[in-house]
Amino acid sequence: MILRHADLSELETVLDWAAAEGWNPGLADAEAFYAADPQGFFVAEVDGAPVAAISVVNHDEKNAFLGLYICKPEVRGQGIGFALWQHALRHAGDRGVGLDGVAAQQDNYARSGFRRQGASLRLTGLLSREDDTGIVPAEHADLEQLIALDARAGGVRRDAFLSRWLAPGPSRQTVRLSDGTGFATVRQCREGLKIGPIIAVRSDDAMRLARAAAHRFPTAPVSIDLPESNAMLRARLSDCGFTPAFETARMYRGTAPKTTASLQAIATMELG
């Protein structure tokens, strides 16, 4: 068994594994993930082929996020995934590390020092189009402002990740409030759309941003990942017919960043 860094082409393969498990990654997520921290992606190789993967992305000097932890079914239960887990976590150094963990793995994560500090809830449904006055496409000149908004909301400054995540493309668009107080990114996925992050002071602005973002693409089911504490946006989405798809535990080893109510929806369960 060899534990080593993954390159971008291998990350694309890992996202194929994730899609087979029902994770439904975005069509251009790999490039944004890899831009966040190119040294933060790892694979376990057996007999010359990758069989397990994980990411531990260092966003700044104090904060990292663990994701994309997956083993091919035929090698599970052999200790390969845990060996890779231990290897990759060393990349974070003494940073606090967050993750979104499925219920079946939460006890395992706790044995590695992670503690539950909330949850992330995925809601899925359709969004009708409404008046989007005061919402405009984000431009490159807005990047610094959007990164700062995200940092104030989520407690972590993520320049490298967001510089690529927010860049427009055929499968990804970002819209912002014209008063500069919020934004949302929508991306096409292998199935439907995902919107995140959504940063806004008020839940009604969050809904307006979500509707405007969703209609940058043809009508399709939309998934939005909310912090469990965001009861107001959850209620508004439920009123629109959104239903829970699944829930993960937000867990941290070390100090968790301080978030605010402006974090209406997270960007991605893989990188926070």
mmCIF file of C-alpha atoms in Angstrom:
data_model
loop_
_atom_site.group_PDB
_atom_site.id
_atom_site.type_symbol
_atom_site.label_atom_id
_atom_site.label_comp_id
_atom_site.label_asym_id
_atom_site.label_seq_id
_atom_site.Cartn_x
_atom_site.Cartn_y
_atom_site.Cartn_z
ATOM 1 C CA MET A 1 0.000 0.000 0.000
ATOM 2 C CA ILE A 2 1.272 3.458 -0.951
ATOM 3 C CA LEU A 3 -0.183 6.649 0.546
ATOM 4 C CA ARG A 4 0.453 9.685 -1.641
ATOM 5 C CA HIS A 5 -0.873 12.963 -2.996
ATOM 6 C CA ALA A 6 -3.543 12.855 -5.711
ATOM 7 C CA ASP A 7 -3.314 14.909 -8.881
ATOM 8 C CA LEU A 8 -6.212 16.652 -10.582
ATOM 9 C CA SER A 9 -6.978 13.795 -12.986
ATOM 10 C CA GLU A 10 -7.202 11.385 -10.048
ATOM 11 C CA LEU A 11 -9.492 13.807 -8.231
ATOM 12 C CA GLU A 12 -11.856 13.575 -11.207
ATOM 13 C CA THR A 13 -11.835 9.787 -10.724
ATOM 14 C CA VAL A 14 -12.565 10.186 -7.011
ATOM 15 C CA LEU A 15 -15.581 12.343 -7.834
ATOM 16 C CA ASP A 16 -16.755 9.542 -10.136
ATOM 17 C CA TRP A 17 -16.574 7.205 -7.118
ATOM 18 C CA ALA A 18 -18.515 9.771 -5.097
ATOM 19 C CA ALA A 19 -21.181 10.002 -7.797
ATOM 20 C CA ALA A 20 -21.571 6.217 -7.693
ATOM 21 C CA GLU A 21 -22.237 6.541 -3.929
ATOM 22 C CA GLY A 22 -24.973 9.110 -4.577
ATOM 23 C CA TRP A 23 -23.010 12.229 -3.620
ATOM 24 C CA ASN A 24 -23.877 14.001 -6.918
ATOM 25 C CA PRO A 25 -20.877 16.355 -7.273
ATOM 26 C CA GLY A 26 -20.967 19.465 -9.435
ATOM 27 C CA LEU A 27 -19.767 19.204 -13.024
ATOM 28 C CA ALA A 28 -16.769 21.500 -12.487
ATOM 29 C CA ASP A 29 -16.161 20.905 -8.787
ATOM 30 C CA ALA A 30 -12.827 19.130 -9.191
ATOM 31 C CA GLU A 31 -10.974 22.225 -10.389
ATOM 32 C CA ALA A 32 -12.359 24.379 -7.563
ATOM 33 C CA PHE A 33 -11.581 21.729 -4.955
ATOM 34 C CA TYR A 34 -8.034 21.287 -6.238
ATOM 35 C CA ALA A 35 -7.397 25.035 -6.376
ATOM 36 C CA ALA A 36 -8.220 25.285 -2.665
ATOM 37 C CA ASP A 37 -5.073 23.357 -1.651
ATOM 38 C CA PRO A 38 -3.369 21.193 -4.297
ATOM 39 C CA GLN A 39 -1.382 19.391 -1.581
ATOM 40 C CA GLY A 40 -4.545 18.512 0.348
ATOM 41 C CA PHE A 41 -5.757 15.541 -1.715
ATOM 42 C CA PHE A 42 -4.563 12.002 -1.050
ATOM 43 C CA VAL A 43 -5.082 8.477 -2.326
ATOM 44 C CA ALA A 44 -4.176 5.022 -1.095
ATOM 45 C CA GLU A 45 -2.732 2.909 -3.875
ATOM 46 C CA VAL A 46 -2.757 -0.895 -3.836
ATOM 47 C CA ASP A 47 -1.152 -2.961 -6.608
ATOM 48 C CA GLY A 48 -0.591 0.200 -8.616
ATOM 49 C CA ALA A 49 -4.178 1.483 -8.540
ATOM 50 C CA PRO A 50 -5.940 4.028 -6.263
ATOM 51 C CA VAL A 51 -8.521 2.365 -3.996
ATOM 52 C CA ALA A 52 -9.266 5.071 -1.397
ATOM 53 C CA ALA A 53 -9.206 8.853 -1.226
ATOM 54 C CA ILE A 54 -9.539 11.754 1.179
ATOM 55 C CA SER A 55 -9.047 15.520 1.224
ATOM 56 C CA VAL A 56 -7.733 17.665 4.068
ATOM 57 C CA VAL A 57 -7.771 21.190 2.676
ATOM 58 C CA ASN A 58 -5.963 23.933 4.581
ATOM 59 C CA HIS A 59 -7.997 27.088 4.043
ATOM 60 C CA ASP A 60 -5.870 29.376 6.237
ATOM 61 C CA GLU A 61 -3.381 29.213 9.112
ATOM 62 C CA LYS A 62 -6.003 28.082 11.631
ATOM 63 C CA ASN A 63 -8.655 26.146 9.702
ATOM 64 C CA ALA A 64 -8.821 23.021 7.559
ATOM 65 C CA PHE A 65 -11.687 20.899 6.276
ATOM 66 C CA LEU A 66 -11.782 17.160 5.667
ATOM 67 C CA GLY A 67 -13.882 15.660 2.879
ATOM 68 C CA LEU A 68 -14.084 13.234 -0.025
ATOM 69 C CA TYR A 69 -13.315 10.334 2.330
ATOM 70 C CA ILE A 70 -14.177 7.245 0.325
ATOM 71 C CA CYS A 71 -12.955 3.678 -0.176
ATOM 72 C CA LYS A 72 -13.843 1.409 -3.042
ATOM 73 C CA PRO A 73 -16.269 -1.251 -1.748
ATOM 74 C CA GLU A 74 -13.930 -4.164 -2.384
ATOM 75 C CA VAL A 75 -11.253 -2.841 0.024
ATOM 76 C CA ARG A 76 -13.435 -1.702 2.908
ATOM 77 C CA GLY A 77 -12.788 -3.215 6.310
ATOM 78 C CA GLN A 78 -9.065 -3.786 5.655
ATOM 79 C CA GLY A 79 -7.683 -0.716 7.433
ATOM 80 C CA ILE A 80 -6.698 1.029 4.207
ATOM 81 C CA GLY A 81 -9.088 3.931 4.646
ATOM 82 C CA PHE A 82 -8.055 4.535 8.263
ATOM 83 C CA ALA A 83 -4.364 4.487 7.358
ATOM 84 C CA LEU A 84 -5.064 7.115 4.691
ATOM 85 C CA TRP A 85 -7.164 9.107 7.186
ATOM 86 C CA GLN A 86 -4.274 9.274 9.665
ATOM 87 C CA HIS A 87 -1.788 10.130 6.918
ATOM 88 C CA ALA A 88 -3.910 12.955 5.495
ATOM 89 C CA LEU A 89 -4.761 14.543 8.839
ATOM 90 C CA ARG A 90 -1.081 15.265 9.411
ATOM 91 C CA HIS A 91 -1.367 17.750 6.534
ATOM 92 C CA ALA A 92 -3.548 19.981 8.756
ATOM 93 C CA GLY A 93 -0.837 20.324 11.399
ATOM 94 C CA ASP A 94 -2.296 22.001 14.481
ATOM 95 C CA ARG A 95 -5.204 23.602 12.604
ATOM 96 C CA GLY A 96 -8.783 23.013 13.651
ATOM 97 C CA VAL A 97 -10.358 20.513 11.235
ATOM 98 C CA GLY A 98 -14.041 20.346 10.287
ATOM 99 C CA LEU A 99 -16.019 17.703 8.442
ATOM 100 C CA ASP A 100 -19.570 16.760 7.499
ATOM 101 C CA GLY A 101 -19.972 13.146 8.608
ATOM 102 C CA VAL A 102 -22.651 10.601 7.762
ATOM 103 C CA ALA A 103 -24.395 8.985 10.728
ATOM 104 C CA ALA A 104 -22.727 5.595 10.237
ATOM 105 C CA GLN A 105 -19.245 7.093 10.688
ATOM 106 C CA GLN A 106 -19.772 9.582 13.501
ATOM 107 C CA ASP A 107 -18.546 7.244 16.251
ATOM 108 C CA ASN A 108 -15.388 6.550 14.240
ATOM 109 C CA TYR A 109 -14.765 10.260 13.791
ATOM 110 C CA ALA A 110 -15.290 10.841 17.513
ATOM 111 C CA ARG A 111 -12.540 8.321 18.283
ATOM 112 C CA SER A 112 -10.192 10.575 16.293
ATOM 113 C CA GLY A 113 -11.056 13.583 18.421
ATOM 114 C CA PHE A 114 -13.919 15.066 16.400
ATOM 115 C CA ARG A 115 -16.917 16.457 18.281
ATOM 116 C CA ARG A 116 -20.377 17.160 16.896
ATOM 117 C CA GLN A 117 -21.149 20.888 16.850
ATOM 118 C CA GLY A 118 -24.194 20.983 14.627
ATOM 119 C CA ALA A 119 -25.444 19.456 11.407
ATOM 120 C CA SER A 120 -25.835 20.187 7.716
ATOM 121 C CA LEU A 121 -29.208 19.411 6.164
ATOM 122 C CA ARG A 122 -29.795 18.986 2.434
ATOM 123 C CA LEU A 123 -33.193 20.109 1.143
ATOM 124 C CA THR A 124 -34.279 19.418 -2.436
ATOM 125 C CA GLY A 125 -37.101 20.860 -4.512
ATOM 126 C CA LEU A 126 -38.020 23.259 -7.320
ATOM 127 C CA LEU A 127 -37.826 27.049 -7.233
ATOM 128 C CA SER A 128 -40.218 29.214 -9.215
ATOM 129 C CA ARG A 129 -38.996 32.408 -10.795
ATOM 130 C CA GLU A 130 -39.912 35.691 -9.121
ATOM 131 C CA ASP A 131 -38.915 39.344 -9.384
ATOM 132 C CA ASP A 132 -35.116 39.556 -9.153
ATOM 133 C CA THR A 133 -34.835 43.329 -8.996
ATOM 134 C CA GLY A 134 -31.709 44.244 -7.069
ATOM 135 C CA ILE A 135 -29.880 41.018 -7.980
ATOM 136 C CA VAL A 136 -27.093 41.172 -10.551
ATOM 137 C CA PRO A 137 -24.484 38.772 -11.947
ATOM 138 C CA ALA A 138 -21.272 38.750 -9.945
ATOM 139 C CA GLU A 139 -18.194 39.913 -11.844
ATOM 140 C CA HIS A 140 -14.484 39.400 -11.337
ATOM 141 C CA ALA A 141 -14.231 42.872 -9.817
ATOM 142 C CA ASP A 142 -16.572 41.701 -7.019
ATOM 143 C CA LEU A 143 -14.342 38.788 -5.958
ATOM 144 C CA GLU A 144 -12.628 40.436 -2.990
ATOM 145 C CA GLN A 145 -15.946 41.670 -1.624
ATOM 146 C CA LEU A 146 -17.548 38.213 -1.958
ATOM 147 C CA ILE A 147 -14.601 36.503 -0.260
ATOM 148 C CA ALA A 148 -14.881 38.978 2.613
ATOM 149 C CA LEU A 149 -18.634 38.362 2.945
ATOM 150 C CA ASP A 150 -18.028 34.608 3.046
ATOM 151 C CA ALA A 151 -15.287 35.003 5.672
ATOM 152 C CA ARG A 152 -17.493 37.089 7.955
ATOM 153 C CA ALA A 153 -20.331 34.593 7.640
ATOM 154 C CA GLY A 154 -18.351 31.375 7.968
ATOM 155 C CA GLY A 155 -15.425 32.438 10.122
ATOM 156 C CA VAL A 156 -12.791 31.258 7.604
ATOM 157 C CA ARG A 157 -11.153 33.193 4.795
ATOM 158 C CA ARG A 158 -11.054 30.913 1.738
ATOM 159 C CA ASP A 159 -9.335 32.930 -0.988
ATOM 160 C CA ALA A 160 -7.956 30.064 -3.088
ATOM 161 C CA PHE A 161 -11.138 27.999 -2.973
ATOM 162 C CA LEU A 162 -13.552 30.826 -3.682
ATOM 163 C CA SER A 163 -11.414 32.367 -6.430
ATOM 164 C CA ARG A 164 -12.158 29.259 -8.478
ATOM 165 C CA TRP A 165 -15.565 28.358 -6.986
ATOM 166 C CA LEU A 166 -17.014 31.773 -7.832
ATOM 167 C CA ALA A 167 -15.542 31.965 -11.333
ATOM 168 C CA PRO A 168 -18.356 31.824 -13.921
ATOM 169 C CA GLY A 169 -18.449 29.021 -16.455
ATOM 170 C CA PRO A 170 -20.814 26.928 -18.546
ATOM 171 C CA SER A 171 -22.031 25.024 -15.469
ATOM 172 C CA ARG A 172 -21.580 27.622 -12.711
ATOM 173 C CA GLN A 173 -22.857 31.149 -12.052
ATOM 174 C CA THR A 174 -22.846 33.533 -9.092
ATOM 175 C CA VAL A 175 -25.353 36.291 -8.418
ATOM 176 C CA ARG A 176 -25.153 39.023 -5.803
ATOM 177 C CA LEU A 177 -27.332 41.616 -4.159
ATOM 178 C CA SER A 178 -26.689 44.977 -5.765
ATOM 179 C CA ASP A 179 -26.276 46.561 -2.324
ATOM 180 C CA GLY A 180 -23.250 44.320 -1.707
ATOM 181 C CA THR A 181 -24.657 42.442 1.297
ATOM 182 C CA GLY A 182 -24.972 38.919 -0.107
ATOM 183 C CA PHE A 183 -24.471 36.433 -2.916
ATOM 184 C CA ALA A 184 -25.216 32.875 -4.030
ATOM 185 C CA THR A 185 -23.515 30.410 -6.376
ATOM 186 C CA VAL A 186 -25.387 27.825 -8.437
ATOM 187 C CA ARG A 187 -23.743 24.886 -10.183
ATOM 188 C CA GLN A 188 -25.014 22.178 -12.450
ATOM 189 C CA CYS A 189 -24.500 18.696 -11.051
ATOM 190 C CA ARG A 190 -24.732 15.249 -12.553
ATOM 191 C CA GLU A 191 -28.357 15.450 -11.453
ATOM 192 C CA GLY A 192 -30.058 18.828 -11.070
ATOM 193 C CA LEU A 193 -28.528 21.901 -9.466
ATOM 194 C CA LYS A 194 -26.916 22.814 -6.162
ATOM 195 C CA ILE A 195 -26.854 26.301 -4.707
ATOM 196 C CA GLY A 196 -24.219 27.297 -2.193
ATOM 197 C CA PRO A 197 -22.915 29.193 -0.506
ATOM 198 C CA ILE A 198 -25.801 31.538 0.107
ATOM 199 C CA ILE A 199 -24.671 34.550 2.115
ATOM 200 C CA ALA A 200 -27.316 37.069 3.170
ATOM 201 C CA VAL A 201 -28.370 38.928 6.291
ATOM 202 C CA ARG A 202 -32.064 38.069 5.928
ATOM 203 C CA SER A 203 -33.804 34.860 4.912
ATOM 204 C CA ASP A 204 -35.996 36.675 2.390
ATOM 205 C CA ASP A 205 -32.850 37.905 0.610
ATOM 206 C CA ALA A 206 -31.499 34.351 0.752
ATOM 207 C CA MET A 207 -34.651 33.110 -0.995
ATOM 208 C CA ARG A 208 -34.449 35.834 -3.610
ATOM 209 C CA LEU A 209 -30.832 34.958 -4.310
ATOM 210 C CA ALA A 210 -31.643 31.242 -4.516
ATOM 211 C CA ARG A 211 -34.474 31.826 -6.982
ATOM 212 C CA ALA A 212 -32.368 34.123 -9.153
ATOM 213 C CA ALA A 213 -29.439 31.691 -9.097
ATOM 214 C CA ALA A 214 -31.560 28.663 -9.956
ATOM 215 C CA HIS A 215 -32.966 30.350 -13.037
ATOM 216 C CA ARG A 216 -29.542 30.935 -14.542
ATOM 217 C CA PHE A 217 -30.071 27.413 -15.867
ATOM 218 C CA PRO A 218 -33.071 25.488 -17.242
ATOM 219 C CA THR A 219 -35.569 24.448 -14.582
ATOM 220 C CA ALA A 220 -34.267 21.484 -12.601
ATOM 221 C CA PRO A 221 -34.424 20.105 -9.056
ATOM 222 C CA VAL A 222 -32.338 22.209 -6.681
ATOM 223 C CA SER A 223 -30.418 21.038 -3.601
ATOM 224 C CA ILE A 224 -29.390 23.475 -0.857
ATOM 225 C CA ASP A 225 -27.309 22.502 2.191
ATOM 226 C CA LEU A 226 -28.327 24.435 5.304
ATOM 227 C CA PRO A 227 -26.806 24.659 8.763
ATOM 228 C CA GLU A 228 -29.357 22.978 11.037
ATOM 229 C CA SER A 229 -29.610 26.229 13.013
ATOM 230 C CA ASN A 230 -31.126 28.042 10.016
ATOM 231 C CA ALA A 231 -34.751 27.395 10.883
ATOM 232 C CA MET A 232 -36.047 30.427 8.989
ATOM 233 C CA LEU A 233 -34.704 29.487 5.564
ATOM 234 C CA ARG A 234 -35.615 25.860 6.154
ATOM 235 C CA ALA A 235 -39.220 26.896 6.810
ATOM 236 C CA ARG A 236 -39.341 29.068 3.700
ATOM 237 C CA LEU A 237 -37.971 26.257 1.536
ATOM 238 C CA SER A 238 -40.394 23.785 3.092
ATOM 239 C CA ASP A 239 -43.237 26.134 2.194
ATOM 240 C CA CYS A 240 -42.003 25.878 -1.431
ATOM 241 C CA GLY A 241 -42.221 22.087 -1.324
ATOM 242 C CA PHE A 242 -38.591 21.320 -0.507
ATOM 243 C CA THR A 243 -38.045 18.080 1.382
ATOM 244 C CA PRO A 244 -35.044 16.744 3.348
ATOM 245 C CA ALA A 245 -32.718 14.520 1.304
ATOM 246 C CA PHE A 246 -30.198 13.664 4.012
ATOM 247 C CA GLU A 247 -28.329 15.068 6.994
ATOM 248 C CA THR A 248 -24.703 15.048 8.086
ATOM 249 C CA ALA A 249 -23.128 15.923 11.426
ATOM 250 C CA ARG A 250 -20.870 18.982 11.365
ATOM 251 C CA MET A 251 -17.932 17.890 13.520
ATOM 252 C CA TYR A 252 -14.669 19.569 14.496
ATOM 253 C CA ARG A 253 -11.355 18.511 15.928
ATOM 254 C CA GLY A 254 -9.937 21.524 17.706
ATOM 255 C CA THR A 255 -11.461 24.991 17.626
ATOM 256 C CA ALA A 256 -14.431 25.529 15.332
ATOM 257 C CA PRO A 257 -14.678 28.836 13.425
ATOM 258 C CA LYS A 258 -17.302 31.305 14.576
ATOM 259 C CA THR A 259 -20.143 31.571 12.089
ATOM 260 C CA THR A 260 -22.928 34.143 11.863
ATOM 261 C CA ALA A 261 -26.554 34.006 10.764
ATOM 262 C CA SER A 262 -25.477 35.365 7.365
ATOM 263 C CA LEU A 263 -24.278 31.861 6.500
ATOM 264 C CA GLN A 264 -27.625 30.862 5.046
ATOM 265 C CA ALA A 265 -26.286 27.792 3.185
ATOM 266 C CA ILE A 266 -22.856 26.188 2.959
ATOM 267 C CA ALA A 267 -20.944 25.839 -0.301
ATOM 268 C CA THR A 268 -20.413 22.090 -0.277
ATOM 269 C CA MET A 269 -20.400 19.239 2.215
ATOM 270 C CA GLU A 270 -17.013 18.167 0.836
ATOM 271 C CA LEU A 271 -15.132 21.394 1.625
ATOM 272 C CA GLY A 272 -17.430 23.297 3.963
#
